[in-house]
Amino acid sequence: MDNPIVVQYELTCKDAAEAHKAAKDITYEQTVELPVDFPLKEEITNCITGAIRQIELIDNERYAAEIEYAAEITGWQLPQLLNILYGNISIKNNIKIIGVEFPRQFLDKFKGPNYGVEGIRALMGVYGRPLLATALKPMGASAAELAAIASAFARGGGDIVKDDHGLVDHSFCSFKERVLKCLEVVERAADKTGRRCLYIPNVLAGFDDIERQVEFAVGHGAAGILIAPYLIGLDTARYLAANYPIVVMAHPALTGTNFHDPRHGIAPSVLLGTIFRLAGADVSIYPNVGGRFSFSLDECRRLNNALRWELGGLRPSFPAPAGGMALDNISEMAALYGPDTIYLIGGALHSHDKDLSVGTRVFMDKIAEYFSEHIANPAPKSGTAVSSCDINAGGITATNRPNIHIVFGDDYRWDGIKPMVYKSGGEFDFKDITRHELVGKNGELADFDLRYFEIGQGGYSSLEKHVHIHVIICVRGTGTLICEENSYVLRPFDIAYVPPLHVHQLRNDGSDGVFGFFCIVNHLRDKPLMPT
Amino acid sequence: MDNPIVVQYELTCKDAAEAHKAAKDITYEQTVELPVDFPLKEEITNCITGAIRQIELIDNERYAAEIEYAAEITGWQLPQLLNILYGNISIKNNIKIIGVEFPRQFLDKFKGPNYGVEGIRALMGVYGRPLLATALKPMGASAAELAAIASAFARGGGDIVKDDHGLVDHSFCSFKERVLKCLEVVERAADKTGRRCLYIPNVLAGFDDIERQVEFAVGHGAAGILIAPYLIGLDTARYLAANYPIVVMAHPALTGTNFHDPRHGIAPSVLLGTIFRLAGADVSIYPNVGGRFSFSLDECRRLNNALRWELGGLRPSFPAPAGGMALDNISEMAALYGPDTIYLIGGALHSHDKDLSVGTRVFMDKIAEYFSEHIANPAPKSGTAVSSCDINAGGITATNRPNIHIVFGDDYRWDGIKPMVYKSGGEFDFKDITRHELVGKNGELADFDLRYFEIGQGGYSSLEKHVHIHVIICVRGTGTLICEENSYVLRPFDIAYVPPLHVHQLRNDGSDGVFGFFCIVNHLRDKPLMPT
């Protein structure tokens, strides 16, 4: 198998024969989902089913099994990656994923963290020490109360203040009000301290709302968002990270069923480390050793490595251990985690002084004792001065840039826009029609494309149907729209709408010269079909 | 607390005092995420933190604890529901969710299954017996090979043939080709058998692609889809079910970490039953008792009840036990599960005869022995004769219908389109400008809106910025676009693009009469901001 994905499983089995059988079952269960004795074609057993690389005894009744999978079977997408890794076998017992290695070809399909450790440092202008972060809480506090906490933390010199991951768009504290108030206070604090403190809102919402919330936050100057990939869906997380120029902090909510039993689940270093980084986490929050949850020191170390070590061309991410940190163990934290870490501290900040800005200051000073801080000017935030290319959902090439002004000239032509052939591919019948791509193919951030078509006398477009709709504005001459069993005569500035799956055609059957029209379509759209 | 959500936990604790402490911890951890001794305002302890209703010993070191939560804290959305139910405590040990009850007010926010048991029966025209389903596999087979299996199953009288949940849009078997071929063969079989067999494609794709795939399948006549809510995100599943007129089969991939240990996780009846039904599953697939996975008989019974019993106004769903079924245990299955069940059978169908249609026929006959089948004419499929309103993602009102032809008349006016005030709300400054909503507000399935604006001499639009972009086509008179520090003179058929977050304004400073222009914007867009 060329360039496979290699997964390391830990299997709890009585003996080597049982371990081998369990591994073989996995290779079929996770791919063809058939019994291992099912007669399969050779091309399937060669290229589709997983292949055992090696199995070794690592402890009493514990075996490490390495299985490789063809990267193609993932369809190069994260939901199917999760499926191949652990979809069905999650329902079986005593199979744990302890490691995964991806070929470069697979990693290159993913953008990964937008900022990573170096990008966040440049954004903050802070080098040589860990960053200090805290969470706004409790749920039930007003936006003003939460903003007051953010303000005190920022004035005390803290680096990142995030929403608690349970703060959503509540009737008693709306997302928008919280975001506006908190962004305002951290900006105001920055004016005084000369240092930047990032406010990172929690974006936890349904499929319909989540992208709106990100747009709102980014549009109002937020440099990042907090997301819980297992609550919103791993690929929703990836999509948001890939399409907005933001710092992404990932929260581990709902992942814990993987970590309950050492013989079962996906290890923290794989799930909260490699996979969350692949999905674009600049920061991965996890329960610190010694806190109120249960990760071991070894788990924490492996997780830090998965976040920081080389992973194709993906930027290294910050680990953000949470819980169990206090003034008197910062020296241990420093020795254990090193500088490229975000300390996420809650209660301990409050316990030091009634004024949170004082508690924050005390912590910052303590951190300074163990590290050599270097301070630079913060880099510009993308969120506030974003270029049109930065927040696009796709389709941008480095060479194309949107034009702001496309000047109309003689004979229905625009400067810099060349008429193109109407359609390539031979199955459709059409005649004497040209296409001008005006907006949408040059990295414009539009959900639609604007084109101009011209049909000569006697010409016509192909008779076709598709799920996407057309909006047509006639601007030159006269033409006819055929739409299912009806036909409509279009004159200048008449507008037409072609509903989904309606068989349609544009025709110039008249003697009024050229028929020209704008046609607006969804940017993402299906390919036309021949009518049936 | 009025109309709370009530969650039943099973806690593994040494004694009653420890169980009480553990329950109290949960009430804080899942809401305010603070230690239980943290001083909170009374309104927060009354309305935000969970409240213990009762705790009782149910077995040696096992306690059942009932905790109620205010429904408001869910923000009425599923990601936050998962978060409140099990977000952080998933990372703790020995806490299992064994039941959940929702107030009607909460349930009413969710559409639930589109068809449910009765709707699917009407669609099939089959009453009085379980339905027989199978899965297309293996991954690696071509679309034609898979379609041949679908054809044989349909010709044998089977009811539902679904993709295996590992079939995605693969380079070696594309989603579109598979869907078109399989839909075609089941239609052709129906012409012969006079019975309907549903082909249900697997929709497992990234955030960017998944809705396109559903549109394609529905647009080509698929009556339903297979989804794995934990792979794509629970709310992505809900969104697809709520916005497309489809039968939704839910697959349990990746949920199994909840079921590994009886002391931990969310019980199958809650997760695959109540929660998947809430998210819109018409059918919930789960590992049958006695199959190669590990659900107990009691689990299966509870799960069936959660799917079929009353749940507010939500339609009852079909349980679809998979695995472990063969000809010789259909009598047991019949007694155990009753008629409102979908038997999902794989290998056993093939083992009976080389011709799958024969094996299917044998199974159907066997099922008929134990049940009294009633056959009716199948109901029309929504998917094949979809109106433009049926597959829209939102924004449609019952009274508005899209116009196909909007006729242009005198003085730059369109039939049936009234000029409107440019903008309501007093914070923005603008002058002598009107707006005509041409396309997008009447249920058109467009990702964009088309409007026409006119500015009188000396008039101007508000100076503003937003994340969404503008595309402008000048069609009347002459005007000026201010965009950041630049200005552009727009003459008829000039086109302009305003990039994200660029401060802009349209002005008519000339003496050339009215300045009129089309303006195209994304249908989903953020609200304008004052420039800062």
PDB file of N, CA and C in Angstrom, chain A residues 29 33 41 73 77 80 87 90 93 137 145 164 166 170 204 206-208 212 220 235 238 254 256-257 260-261 292 404 406 408 414 445 447 493-495 497 500 522 524 529, chain B residues 29 33 41 73 77 87 90 93 137 145 164 170 204 206-208 212 220 235 238 254 256-257 260-261 292 404 406 408 414 445 447 493-495 497 500 522 524-525 529:
ATOM      1  N   GLU A  29     -13.858  -4.853   9.512  1.00  0.00           N
ATOM      2  CA  GLU A  29     -14.986  -4.123  10.110  1.00  0.00           C
ATOM      3  C   GLU A  29     -14.953  -2.647   9.723  1.00  0.00           C
ATOM      4  N   GLU A  33     -16.736  -3.929   6.096  1.00  0.00           N
ATOM      5  CA  GLU A  33     -17.767  -4.324   7.051  1.00  0.00           C
ATOM      6  C   GLU A  33     -18.370  -5.683   6.702  1.00  0.00           C
ATOM      7  N   LYS A  41     -12.898  -9.750  -3.952  1.00  0.00           N
ATOM      8  CA  LYS A  41     -11.994  -9.642  -5.088  1.00  0.00           C
ATOM      9  C   LYS A  41     -10.619  -9.176  -4.610  1.00  0.00           C
ATOM     10  N   ILE A  73      -9.516   5.839   1.014  1.00  0.00           N
ATOM     11  CA  ILE A  73     -10.824   5.426   1.520  1.00  0.00           C
ATOM     12  C   ILE A  73     -11.427   6.457   2.461  1.00  0.00           C
ATOM     13  N   GLN A  77     -11.716  13.416   3.895  1.00  0.00           N
ATOM     14  CA  GLN A  77     -12.554  14.269   4.747  1.00  0.00           C
ATOM     15  C   GLN A  77     -12.622  13.699   6.164  1.00  0.00           C
ATOM     16  N   GLN A  80     -15.377  10.909   7.550  1.00  0.00           N
ATOM     17  CA  GLN A  80     -15.033   9.556   7.137  1.00  0.00           C
ATOM     18  C   GLN A  80     -13.731   9.099   7.797  1.00  0.00           C
ATOM     19  N   GLY A  87     -15.354   4.268  13.842  1.00  0.00           N
ATOM     20  CA  GLY A  87     -16.813   4.290  13.695  1.00  0.00           C
ATOM     21  C   GLY A  87     -17.504   3.084  14.309  1.00  0.00           C
ATOM     22  N   SER A  90     -15.985   1.443  17.773  1.00  0.00           N
ATOM     23  CA  SER A  90     -16.290   2.121  19.035  1.00  0.00           C
ATOM     24  C   SER A  90     -17.327   1.326  19.820  1.00  0.00           C
ATOM     25  N   ASN A  93     -15.556  -3.843  22.206  1.00  0.00           N
ATOM     26  CA  ASN A  93     -14.845  -3.599  23.459  1.00  0.00           C
ATOM     27  C   ASN A  93     -13.353  -3.835  23.325  1.00  0.00           C
ATOM     28  N   LYS A 137     -17.129  33.368  33.470  1.00  0.00           N
ATOM     29  CA  LYS A 137     -18.216  32.598  34.033  1.00  0.00           C
ATOM     30  C   LYS A 137     -18.751  33.328  35.234  1.00  0.00           C
ATOM     31  N   GLU A 145     -21.540  41.959  33.600  1.00  0.00           N
ATOM     32  CA  GLU A 145     -20.758  41.311  34.667  1.00  0.00           C
ATOM     33  C   GLU A 145     -19.582  40.523  34.089  1.00  0.00           C
ATOM     34  N   ASP A 164     -16.654  30.954  28.983  1.00  0.00           N
ATOM     35  CA  ASP A 164     -16.829  29.584  29.424  1.00  0.00           C
ATOM     36  C   ASP A 164     -17.537  28.840  28.281  1.00  0.00           C
ATOM     37  N   GLY A 166     -19.916  26.911  28.267  1.00  0.00           N
ATOM     38  CA  GLY A 166     -21.366  26.765  28.411  1.00  0.00           C
ATOM     39  C   GLY A 166     -22.117  28.053  28.115  1.00  0.00           C
ATOM     40  N   HIS A 170     -27.938  32.982  25.002  1.00  0.00           N
ATOM     41  CA  HIS A 170     -28.986  32.763  25.999  1.00  0.00           C
ATOM     42  C   HIS A 170     -29.959  33.928  26.041  1.00  0.00           C
ATOM     43  N   LEU A 204     -21.037  28.209  20.149  1.00  0.00           N
ATOM     44  CA  LEU A 204     -21.694  26.907  20.294  1.00  0.00           C
ATOM     45  C   LEU A 204     -23.146  27.112  19.894  1.00  0.00           C
ATOM     46  N   GLY A 206     -26.383  25.880  16.712  1.00  0.00           N
ATOM     47  CA  GLY A 206     -26.833  24.931  15.706  1.00  0.00           C
ATOM     48  C   GLY A 206     -26.249  25.234  14.336  1.00  0.00           C
ATOM     49  N   PHE A 207     -26.408  24.286  13.434  1.00  0.00           N
ATOM     50  CA  PHE A 207     -25.882  24.371  12.076  1.00  0.00           C
ATOM     51  C   PHE A 207     -26.302  25.672  11.389  1.00  0.00           C
ATOM     52  N   ASP A 208     -27.543  26.100  11.633  1.00  0.00           N
ATOM     53  CA  ASP A 208     -28.067  27.284  10.955  1.00  0.00           C
ATOM     54  C   ASP A 208     -27.398  28.569  11.447  1.00  0.00           C
ATOM     55  N   ARG A 212     -23.041  32.412  11.289  1.00  0.00           N
ATOM     56  CA  ARG A 212     -23.439  33.809  11.564  1.00  0.00           C
ATOM     57  C   ARG A 212     -22.716  34.334  12.801  1.00  0.00           C
ATOM     58  N   HIS A 220     -16.723  42.119  14.135  1.00  0.00           N
ATOM     59  CA  HIS A 220     -16.601  43.130  15.188  1.00  0.00           C
ATOM     60  C   HIS A 220     -15.238  43.115  15.853  1.00  0.00           C
ATOM     61  N   ASP A 235     -16.113  18.312  11.685  1.00  0.00           N
ATOM     62  CA  ASP A 235     -15.876  18.985  10.416  1.00  0.00           C
ATOM     63  C   ASP A 235     -16.480  20.392  10.375  1.00  0.00           C
ATOM     64  N   ARG A 238     -13.568  22.226  11.598  1.00  0.00           N
ATOM     65  CA  ARG A 238     -12.572  22.404  10.530  1.00  0.00           C
ATOM     66  C   ARG A 238     -13.003  23.482   9.540  1.00  0.00           C
ATOM     67  N   LEU A 254     -17.481  16.550  25.747  1.00  0.00           N
ATOM     68  CA  LEU A 254     -18.090  15.338  25.174  1.00  0.00           C
ATOM     69  C   LEU A 254     -17.078  14.318  24.646  1.00  0.00           C
ATOM     70  N   GLY A 256     -14.884  12.889  26.519  1.00  0.00           N
ATOM     71  CA  GLY A 256     -14.373  12.119  27.649  1.00  0.00           C
ATOM     72  C   GLY A 256     -14.725  10.646  27.657  1.00  0.00           C
ATOM     73  N   THR A 257     -15.773  10.239  26.924  1.00  0.00           N
ATOM     74  CA  THR A 257     -16.083   8.805  26.889  1.00  0.00           C
ATOM     75  C   THR A 257     -14.925   8.021  26.273  1.00  0.00           C
ATOM     76  N   HIS A 260     -12.276   7.145  29.462  1.00  0.00           N
ATOM     77  CA  HIS A 260     -12.736   6.566  30.717  1.00  0.00           C
ATOM     78  C   HIS A 260     -12.006   5.281  31.070  1.00  0.00           C
ATOM     79  N   ASP A 261     -11.734   4.470  30.056  1.00  0.00           N
ATOM     80  CA  ASP A 261     -11.156   3.149  30.291  1.00  0.00           C
ATOM     81  C   ASP A 261      -9.861   3.043  29.491  1.00  0.00           C
ATOM     82  N   ARG A 292      -9.214  18.459  38.392  1.00  0.00           N
ATOM     83  CA  ARG A 292     -10.353  17.683  38.873  1.00  0.00           C
ATOM     84  C   ARG A 292     -10.743  16.570  37.902  1.00  0.00           C
ATOM     85  N   ILE A 404     -12.432  45.829  -8.134  1.00  0.00           N
ATOM     86  CA  ILE A 404     -13.508  46.597  -7.499  1.00  0.00           C
ATOM     87  C   ILE A 404     -14.392  47.258  -8.557  1.00  0.00           C
ATOM     88  N   ILE A 406     -15.397  47.249 -12.639  1.00  0.00           N
ATOM     89  CA  ILE A 406     -15.305  46.622 -13.967  1.00  0.00           C
ATOM     90  C   ILE A 406     -16.033  47.546 -14.939  1.00  0.00           C
ATOM     91  N   PHE A 408     -17.629  49.236 -18.142  1.00  0.00           N
ATOM     92  CA  PHE A 408     -18.382  48.831 -19.324  1.00  0.00           C
ATOM     93  C   PHE A 408     -17.912  49.644 -20.517  1.00  0.00           C
ATOM     94  N   TRP A 414     -16.790  44.390 -21.324  1.00  0.00           N
ATOM     95  CA  TRP A 414     -16.221  45.017 -20.135  1.00  0.00           C
ATOM     96  C   TRP A 414     -14.694  44.948 -20.194  1.00  0.00           C
ATOM     97  N   LEU A 445     -15.735  37.304  -2.380  1.00  0.00           N
ATOM     98  CA  LEU A 445     -16.383  36.576  -1.288  1.00  0.00           C
ATOM     99  C   LEU A 445     -17.884  36.542  -1.467  1.00  0.00           C
ATOM    100  N   ASP A 447     -21.526  34.560  -2.398  1.00  0.00           N
ATOM    101  CA  ASP A 447     -22.174  33.248  -2.455  1.00  0.00           C
ATOM    102  C   ASP A 447     -22.753  33.008  -3.846  1.00  0.00           C
ATOM    103  N   PHE A 493     -34.425  44.663 -18.897  1.00  0.00           N
ATOM    104  CA  PHE A 493     -34.709  44.823 -17.468  1.00  0.00           C
ATOM    105  C   PHE A 493     -35.824  43.920 -16.960  1.00  0.00           C
ATOM    106  N   ASP A 494     -36.393  43.084 -17.804  1.00  0.00           N
ATOM    107  CA  ASP A 494     -37.224  42.005 -17.286  1.00  0.00           C
ATOM    108  C   ASP A 494     -36.320  41.061 -16.490  1.00  0.00           C
ATOM    109  N   ILE A 495     -36.900  40.504 -15.451  1.00  0.00           N
ATOM    110  CA  ILE A 495     -36.150  39.583 -14.596  1.00  0.00           C
ATOM    111  C   ILE A 495     -36.843  38.231 -14.630  1.00  0.00           C
ATOM    112  N   TYR A 497     -36.767  34.078 -13.006  1.00  0.00           N
ATOM    113  CA  TYR A 497     -36.286  33.140 -11.986  1.00  0.00           C
ATOM    114  C   TYR A 497     -36.597  31.720 -12.462  1.00  0.00           C
ATOM    115  N   PRO A 500     -35.657  25.285  -9.052  1.00  0.00           N
ATOM    116  CA  PRO A 500     -34.852  24.055  -9.084  1.00  0.00           C
ATOM    117  C   PRO A 500     -35.492  22.975  -9.946  1.00  0.00           C
ATOM    118  N   ASN A 522     -25.943  30.558  -7.826  1.00  0.00           N
ATOM    119  CA  ASN A 522     -25.229  30.242  -6.593  1.00  0.00           C
ATOM    120  C   ASN A 522     -23.775  29.905  -6.941  1.00  0.00           C
ATOM    121  N   LEU A 524     -21.726  27.916  -5.294  1.00  0.00           N
ATOM    122  CA  LEU A 524     -21.634  26.463  -5.196  1.00  0.00           C
ATOM    123  C   LEU A 524     -22.880  25.868  -5.827  1.00  0.00           C
ATOM    124  N   LEU A 529     -28.009  18.763 -15.860  1.00  0.00           N
ATOM    125  CA  LEU A 529     -28.363  17.444 -16.391  1.00  0.00           C
ATOM    126  C   LEU A 529     -29.164  17.611 -17.663  1.00  0.00           C
TER     127      LEU A 529
ATOM    128  N   GLU B  29     -20.883  21.545  37.814  1.00  0.00           N
ATOM    129  CA  GLU B  29     -19.940  21.307  36.712  1.00  0.00           C
ATOM    130  C   GLU B  29     -20.614  21.534  35.358  1.00  0.00           C
ATOM    131  N   GLU B  33     -19.908  25.650  36.064  1.00  0.00           N
ATOM    132  CA  GLU B  33     -18.532  25.148  36.027  1.00  0.00           C
ATOM    133  C   GLU B  33     -17.656  25.799  37.099  1.00  0.00           C
ATOM    134  N   LYS B  41     -24.773  34.245  43.275  1.00  0.00           N
ATOM    135  CA  LYS B  41     -26.007  34.984  43.534  1.00  0.00           C
ATOM    136  C   LYS B  41     -27.196  34.014  43.563  1.00  0.00           C
ATOM    137  N   ILE B  73     -31.324  27.049  29.695  1.00  0.00           N
ATOM    138  CA  ILE B  73     -29.861  27.061  29.591  1.00  0.00           C
ATOM    139  C   ILE B  73     -29.369  26.281  28.377  1.00  0.00           C
ATOM    140  N   GLN B  77     -31.020  24.424  21.711  1.00  0.00           N
ATOM    141  CA  GLN B  77     -30.276  23.854  20.585  1.00  0.00           C
ATOM    142  C   GLN B  77     -29.525  22.596  21.040  1.00  0.00           C
ATOM    143  N   GLY B  87     -21.202  17.201  28.592  1.00  0.00           N
ATOM    144  CA  GLY B  87     -19.997  17.848  28.068  1.00  0.00           C
ATOM    145  C   GLY B  87     -18.766  17.610  28.919  1.00  0.00           C
ATOM    146  N   SER B  90     -18.283  14.011  30.849  1.00  0.00           N
ATOM    147  CA  SER B  90     -17.806  12.871  30.062  1.00  0.00           C
ATOM    148  C   SER B  90     -16.352  12.568  30.410  1.00  0.00           C
ATOM    149  N   ASN B  93     -15.291  10.188  35.770  1.00  0.00           N
ATOM    150  CA  ASN B  93     -15.555   8.752  35.738  1.00  0.00           C
ATOM    151  C   ASN B  93     -16.821   8.384  36.500  1.00  0.00           C
ATOM    152  N   LYS B 137     -22.697  -3.155  -0.043  1.00  0.00           N
ATOM    153  CA  LYS B 137     -21.283  -3.226   0.271  1.00  0.00           C
ATOM    154  C   LYS B 137     -20.656  -4.241  -0.651  1.00  0.00           C
ATOM    155  N   GLU B 145     -21.726  -2.513  -9.654  1.00  0.00           N
ATOM    156  CA  GLU B 145     -21.810  -3.718  -8.810  1.00  0.00           C
ATOM    157  C   GLU B 145     -22.774  -3.507  -7.645  1.00  0.00           C
ATOM    158  N   ASP B 164     -23.871   1.116   2.560  1.00  0.00           N
ATOM    159  CA  ASP B 164     -23.097   0.892   3.764  1.00  0.00           C
ATOM    160  C   ASP B 164     -22.620   2.269   4.252  1.00  0.00           C
ATOM    161  N   HIS B 170     -16.158   8.530  -3.166  1.00  0.00           N
ATOM    162  CA  HIS B 170     -14.818   7.979  -3.365  1.00  0.00           C
ATOM    163  C   HIS B 170     -14.357   8.168  -4.804  1.00  0.00           C
ATOM    164  N   LEU B 204     -22.228  11.121   3.932  1.00  0.00           N
ATOM    165  CA  LEU B 204     -21.162  11.329   4.921  1.00  0.00           C
ATOM    166  C   LEU B 204     -20.111  12.183   4.235  1.00  0.00           C
ATOM    167  N   GLY B 206     -17.977  16.388   4.373  1.00  0.00           N
ATOM    168  CA  GLY B 206     -17.620  17.573   5.147  1.00  0.00           C
ATOM    169  C   GLY B 206     -18.727  18.617   5.109  1.00  0.00           C
ATOM    170  N   PHE B 207     -18.573  19.599   5.985  1.00  0.00           N
ATOM    171  CA  PHE B 207     -19.542  20.681   6.140  1.00  0.00           C
ATOM    172  C   PHE B 207     -19.857  21.350   4.800  1.00  0.00           C
ATOM    173  N   ASP B 208     -18.847  21.504   3.950  1.00  0.00           N
ATOM    174  CA  ASP B 208     -19.032  22.203   2.681  1.00  0.00           C
ATOM    175  C   ASP B 208     -19.881  21.403   1.701  1.00  0.00           C
ATOM    176  N   ARG B 212     -25.024  19.735  -0.349  1.00  0.00           N
ATOM    177  CA  ARG B 212     -25.059  19.504  -1.815  1.00  0.00           C
ATOM    178  C   ARG B 212     -25.433  18.062  -2.110  1.00  0.00           C
ATOM    179  N   HIS B 220     -32.832  14.012  -7.332  1.00  0.00           N
ATOM    180  CA  HIS B 220     -32.918  12.912  -8.286  1.00  0.00           C
ATOM    181  C   HIS B 220     -33.855  11.813  -7.831  1.00  0.00           C
ATOM    182  N   ASP B 235     -26.117  18.239  15.273  1.00  0.00           N
ATOM    183  CA  ASP B 235     -27.002  19.274  14.767  1.00  0.00           C
ATOM    184  C   ASP B 235     -26.976  19.391  13.247  1.00  0.00           C
ATOM    185  N   ARG B 238     -29.710  17.089  12.495  1.00  0.00           N
ATOM    186  CA  ARG B 238     -31.012  17.731  12.722  1.00  0.00           C
ATOM    187  C   ARG B 238     -31.338  18.710  11.603  1.00  0.00           C
ATOM    188  N   LEU B 254     -19.370   5.731  15.871  1.00  0.00           N
ATOM    189  CA  LEU B 254     -18.625   6.574  16.815  1.00  0.00           C
ATOM    190  C   LEU B 254     -19.340   6.808  18.146  1.00  0.00           C
ATOM    191  N   GLY B 256     -20.101   4.435  20.183  1.00  0.00           N
ATOM    192  CA  GLY B 256     -19.888   3.272  21.040  1.00  0.00           C
ATOM    193  C   GLY B 256     -19.077   3.518  22.297  1.00  0.00           C
ATOM    194  N   THR B 257     -18.286   4.594  22.329  1.00  0.00           N
ATOM    195  CA  THR B 257     -17.532   4.858  23.563  1.00  0.00           C
ATOM    196  C   THR B 257     -18.488   5.104  24.734  1.00  0.00           C
ATOM    197  N   HIS B 260     -19.354   1.314  26.355  1.00  0.00           N
ATOM    198  CA  HIS B 260     -18.305   0.352  26.685  1.00  0.00           C
ATOM    199  C   HIS B 260     -18.394  -0.118  28.133  1.00  0.00           C
ATOM    200  N   ASP B 261     -18.697   0.801  29.025  1.00  0.00           N
ATOM    201  CA  ASP B 261     -18.667   0.498  30.453  1.00  0.00           C
ATOM    202  C   ASP B 261     -20.034   0.813  31.042  1.00  0.00           C
ATOM    203  N   ARG B 292     -22.741  -9.149  16.513  1.00  0.00           N
ATOM    204  CA  ARG B 292     -21.325  -9.136  16.800  1.00  0.00           C
ATOM    205  C   ARG B 292     -20.945  -7.994  17.747  1.00  0.00           C
ATOM    206  N   ILE B 404     -41.814  33.589 -11.612  1.00  0.00           N
ATOM    207  CA  ILE B 404     -40.842  33.178 -12.627  1.00  0.00           C
ATOM    208  C   ILE B 404     -40.493  34.354 -13.535  1.00  0.00           C
ATOM    209  N   ILE B 406     -40.684  38.540 -13.907  1.00  0.00           N
ATOM    210  CA  ILE B 406     -40.980  39.843 -13.313  1.00  0.00           C
ATOM    211  C   ILE B 406     -40.821  40.884 -14.426  1.00  0.00           C
ATOM    212  N   PHE B 408     -40.655  44.224 -16.552  1.00  0.00           N
ATOM    213  CA  PHE B 408     -40.180  45.594 -16.396  1.00  0.00           C
ATOM    214  C   PHE B 408     -41.171  46.539 -17.063  1.00  0.00           C
ATOM    215  N   TRP B 414     -41.067  47.534 -11.734  1.00  0.00           N
ATOM    216  CA  TRP B 414     -41.416  46.172 -12.140  1.00  0.00           C
ATOM    217  C   TRP B 414     -42.825  45.838 -11.656  1.00  0.00           C
ATOM    218  N   LEU B 445     -34.960  29.750  -4.185  1.00  0.00           N
ATOM    219  CA  LEU B 445     -33.874  28.941  -3.628  1.00  0.00           C
ATOM    220  C   LEU B 445     -32.518  29.496  -4.033  1.00  0.00           C
ATOM    221  N   ASP B 447     -28.897  31.557  -3.194  1.00  0.00           N
ATOM    222  CA  ASP B 447     -27.969  31.915  -2.129  1.00  0.00           C
ATOM    223  C   ASP B 447     -27.747  33.426  -2.089  1.00  0.00           C
ATOM    224  N   PHE B 493     -24.161  49.794 -16.874  1.00  0.00           N
ATOM    225  CA  PHE B 493     -23.543  48.481 -17.081  1.00  0.00           C
ATOM    226  C   PHE B 493     -22.135  48.374 -16.520  1.00  0.00           C
ATOM    227  N   ASP B 494     -21.625  49.429 -15.884  1.00  0.00           N
ATOM    228  CA  ASP B 494     -20.427  49.245 -15.071  1.00  0.00           C
ATOM    229  C   ASP B 494     -20.795  48.334 -13.909  1.00  0.00           C
ATOM    230  N   ILE B 495     -19.832  47.544 -13.503  1.00  0.00           N
ATOM    231  CA  ILE B 495     -20.050  46.617 -12.385  1.00  0.00           C
ATOM    232  C   ILE B 495     -19.065  46.962 -11.283  1.00  0.00           C
ATOM    233  N   TYR B 497     -17.604  45.792  -7.225  1.00  0.00           N
ATOM    234  CA  TYR B 497     -17.519  44.779  -6.161  1.00  0.00           C
ATOM    235  C   TYR B 497     -16.999  45.458  -4.907  1.00  0.00           C
ATOM    236  N   PRO B 500     -15.270  42.568   1.644  1.00  0.00           N
ATOM    237  CA  PRO B 500     -15.700  42.507   3.042  1.00  0.00           C
ATOM    238  C   PRO B 500     -15.068  43.601   3.887  1.00  0.00           C
ATOM    239  N   ASN B 522     -25.258  38.326  -0.707  1.00  0.00           N
ATOM    240  CA  ASN B 522     -25.500  36.986  -0.182  1.00  0.00           C
ATOM    241  C   ASN B 522     -26.851  36.969   0.542  1.00  0.00           C
ATOM    242  N   LEU B 524     -27.763  35.047   3.057  1.00  0.00           N
ATOM    243  CA  LEU B 524     -27.439  35.067   4.484  1.00  0.00           C
ATOM    244  C   LEU B 524     -26.311  36.052   4.693  1.00  0.00           C
ATOM    245  N   ARG B 525     -26.559  37.080   5.481  1.00  0.00           N
ATOM    246  CA  ARG B 525     -25.524  38.102   5.608  1.00  0.00           C
ATOM    247  C   ARG B 525     -25.605  38.791   6.956  1.00  0.00           C
ATOM    248  N   LEU B 529     -22.513  47.770   9.834  1.00  0.00           N
ATOM    249  CA  LEU B 529     -21.975  48.479  10.989  1.00  0.00           C
ATOM    250  C   LEU B 529     -21.640  49.894  10.576  1.00  0.00           C
TER     251      LEU B 529
END
